[in-house]
Amino acid sequence: MAAIAWRHLDNETQDSIGTLLRQHPDWPRWVARSRNDTPASANEEAFIASSTWADELRRDPRFRDSQRTSAATRPFTLDDGERHSDWHYLNRPLDGEGRLGNNRLGGNLDNALEDLSKILADTTQPAQHRAQALVWLIHLCADAHQPLHTVTRLQGDIPDSGGNGLLIHDPSHPRLTQQSLHAWWDDRPGPPWLHGEKLTAQALELDLGMPPIPPRTPQEWIREAQHLARSVVYRNLTGPQPITLSPEYRDNAQRIADRQVVAAGRRLAFWLSALLAIR
């Protein structure tokens, strides 16, 4: 997603992003593997590498788990040293009939996108805060396009936590024939170890092969993902676990995931360009 987004950013926005990323304490690590010392290539390297930073916090001893008790606690705090795991998802309840409820069963993805966008756009904020907001937005844009980061299906009164509690069987998988539905969808755009030229080549191929996609707003990204969860992700997934995924389901899921990762990349570029526009 980040590699696709970088292709759609103009030079001025890329430079602004590079300037901000240099204010982040992990900048040296992000560019350590760079094979090119030009500022432009370092900016791209850091932009792509930083896209997984929000997930890496889970194992980062500099951060701690959230101390908050409410999923929608405000005011928003960015520099409290917490991992903010609830920013990665929004659990709206999806019942067995595919109806989406309005209750929030957990998660703060929608609020995080809104508040981080405000911080990034505010040039009176400290540069370090804006850099953190930028890195979070890069990651959360992708999360907002993964349908299982936006709903949770109720099994009776028990939520499945965005498919994490639903075991599936994929006979075509080379290593893990059984895993959670959430993990399976997370890996649809490509294996997590892709990097360097292989990553950018796959991103280019996906991007060039996709028709135009309207940019829309973060709230609309989430609603679109929720619609996909209802109409595609959970459709016909019933019965005892592990549920075997049919070839038709796998093929359709791949098409949806490809479209979503391209949409996320292009929309991230549009969103960052708007937030960082010279005022």
mmCIF file with all atom_site columns, N, CA, C and O in Angstrom, residues 24-26 29 53 57 60-64 81 83:
data_model
loop_
_atom_site.group_PDB
_atom_site.id
_atom_site.type_symbol
_atom_site.label_atom_id
_atom_site.label_alt_id
_atom_site.label_comp_id
_atom_site.label_asym_id
_atom_site.label_entity_id
_atom_site.label_seq_id
_atom_site.pdbx_PDB_ins_code
_atom_site.Cartn_x
_atom_site.Cartn_y
_atom_site.Cartn_z
_atom_site.occupancy
_atom_site.B_iso_or_equiv
_atom_site.pdbx_formal_charge
_atom_site.auth_seq_id
_atom_site.auth_comp_id
_atom_site.auth_asym_id
_atom_site.auth_atom_id
_atom_site.pdbx_PDB_model_num
ATOM 1  N N  . HIS A 1 24 ? 11.300 11.685 13.128 1.00 0.00 ? 24 HIS A N  1
ATOM 2  C CA . HIS A 1 24 ? 10.885 10.496 13.883 1.00 0.00 ? 24 HIS A CA 1
ATOM 3  C C  . HIS A 1 24 ? 12.130 9.766  14.390 1.00 0.00 ? 24 HIS A C  1
ATOM 4  O O  . HIS A 1 24 ? 13.108 9.616  13.657 1.00 0.00 ? 24 HIS A O  1
ATOM 5  N N  . PRO A 1 25 ? 12.118 9.285  15.630 1.00 0.00 ? 25 PRO A N  1
ATOM 6  C CA . PRO A 1 25 ? 13.322 8.632  16.174 1.00 0.00 ? 25 PRO A CA 1
ATOM 7  C C  . PRO A 1 25 ? 13.749 7.371  15.435 1.00 0.00 ? 25 PRO A C  1
ATOM 8  O O  . PRO A 1 25 ? 14.907 6.959  15.551 1.00 0.00 ? 25 PRO A O  1
ATOM 9  N N  . ASP A 1 26 ? 12.856 6.748  14.668 1.00 0.00 ? 26 ASP A N  1
ATOM 10 C CA . ASP A 1 26 ? 13.210 5.514  13.966 1.00 0.00 ? 26 ASP A CA 1
ATOM 11 C C  . ASP A 1 26 ? 13.686 5.754  12.543 1.00 0.00 ? 26 ASP A C  1
ATOM 12 O O  . ASP A 1 26 ? 13.911 4.791  11.799 1.00 0.00 ? 26 ASP A O  1
ATOM 13 N N  . ARG A 1 29 ? 16.787 3.701  11.380 1.00 0.00 ? 29 ARG A N  1
ATOM 14 C CA . ARG A 1 29 ? 16.515 2.282  11.135 1.00 0.00 ? 29 ARG A CA 1
ATOM 15 C C  . ARG A 1 29 ? 15.800 2.080  9.812  1.00 0.00 ? 29 ARG A C  1
ATOM 16 O O  . ARG A 1 29 ? 16.072 1.114  9.088  1.00 0.00 ? 29 ARG A O  1
ATOM 17 N N  . TRP A 1 53 ? 5.484  0.246  11.208 1.00 0.00 ? 53 TRP A N  1
ATOM 18 C CA . TRP A 1 53 ? 5.908  0.670  12.540 1.00 0.00 ? 53 TRP A CA 1
ATOM 19 C C  . TRP A 1 53 ? 4.802  0.485  13.575 1.00 0.00 ? 53 TRP A C  1
ATOM 20 O O  . TRP A 1 53 ? 5.057  0.039  14.710 1.00 0.00 ? 53 TRP A O  1
ATOM 21 N N  . LEU A 1 57 ? 5.122  -1.908 17.244 1.00 0.00 ? 57 LEU A N  1
ATOM 22 C CA . LEU A 1 57 ? 5.024  -1.438 18.623 1.00 0.00 ? 57 LEU A CA 1
ATOM 23 C C  . LEU A 1 57 ? 4.654  -2.561 19.588 1.00 0.00 ? 57 LEU A C  1
ATOM 24 O O  . LEU A 1 57 ? 4.943  -2.473 20.775 1.00 0.00 ? 57 LEU A O  1
ATOM 25 N N  . ASP A 1 60 ? 7.859  -3.617 20.909 1.00 0.00 ? 60 ASP A N  1
ATOM 26 C CA . ASP A 1 60 ? 8.815  -2.543 21.184 1.00 0.00 ? 60 ASP A CA 1
ATOM 27 C C  . ASP A 1 60 ? 8.783  -2.201 22.671 1.00 0.00 ? 60 ASP A C  1
ATOM 28 O O  . ASP A 1 60 ? 7.767  -1.721 23.183 1.00 0.00 ? 60 ASP A O  1
ATOM 29 N N  . PRO A 1 61 ? 9.898  -2.437 23.396 1.00 0.00 ? 61 PRO A N  1
ATOM 30 C CA . PRO A 1 61 ? 9.901  -2.178 24.847 1.00 0.00 ? 61 PRO A CA 1
ATOM 31 C C  . PRO A 1 61 ? 9.781  -0.706 25.215 1.00 0.00 ? 61 PRO A C  1
ATOM 32 O O  . PRO A 1 61 ? 9.552  -0.379 26.389 1.00 0.00 ? 61 PRO A O  1
ATOM 33 N N  . ARG A 1 62 ? 9.919  0.192  24.246 1.00 0.00 ? 62 ARG A N  1
ATOM 34 C CA . ARG A 1 62 ? 9.751  1.614  24.544 1.00 0.00 ? 62 ARG A CA 1
ATOM 35 C C  . ARG A 1 62 ? 8.287  1.971  24.793 1.00 0.00 ? 62 ARG A C  1
ATOM 36 O O  . ARG A 1 62 ? 7.994  3.058  25.303 1.00 0.00 ? 62 ARG A O  1
ATOM 37 N N  . PHE A 1 63 ? 7.372  1.065  24.426 1.00 0.00 ? 63 PHE A N  1
ATOM 38 C CA . PHE A 1 63 ? 5.953  1.347  24.548 1.00 0.00 ? 63 PHE A CA 1
ATOM 39 C C  . PHE A 1 63 ? 5.279  0.329  25.449 1.00 0.00 ? 63 PHE A C  1
ATOM 40 O O  . PHE A 1 63 ? 5.789  -0.774 25.656 1.00 0.00 ? 63 PHE A O  1
ATOM 41 N N  . ARG A 1 64 ? 4.144  0.704  25.980 1.00 0.00 ? 64 ARG A N  1
ATOM 42 C CA . ARG A 1 64 ? 3.397  -0.179 26.882 1.00 0.00 ? 64 ARG A CA 1
ATOM 43 C C  . ARG A 1 64 ? 1.964  -0.321 26.376 1.00 0.00 ? 64 ARG A C  1
ATOM 44 O O  . ARG A 1 64 ? 1.488  0.486  25.574 1.00 0.00 ? 64 ARG A O  1
ATOM 45 N N  . GLY A 1 81 ? 3.224  7.160  25.251 1.00 0.00 ? 81 GLY A N  1
ATOM 46 C CA . GLY A 1 81 ? 4.015  5.932  25.352 1.00 0.00 ? 81 GLY A CA 1
ATOM 47 C C  . GLY A 1 81 ? 3.213  4.657  25.253 1.00 0.00 ? 81 GLY A C  1
ATOM 48 O O  . GLY A 1 81 ? 3.737  3.569  25.521 1.00 0.00 ? 81 GLY A O  1
ATOM 49 N N  . ARG A 1 83 ? 0.827  1.718  23.179 1.00 0.00 ? 83 ARG A N  1
ATOM 50 C CA . ARG A 1 83 ? 0.830  1.052  21.866 1.00 0.00 ? 83 ARG A CA 1
ATOM 51 C C  . ARG A 1 83 ? -0.437 1.344  21.080 1.00 0.00 ? 83 ARG A C  1
ATOM 52 O O  . ARG A 1 83 ? -0.473 1.145  19.865 1.00 0.00 ? 83 ARG A O  1
#
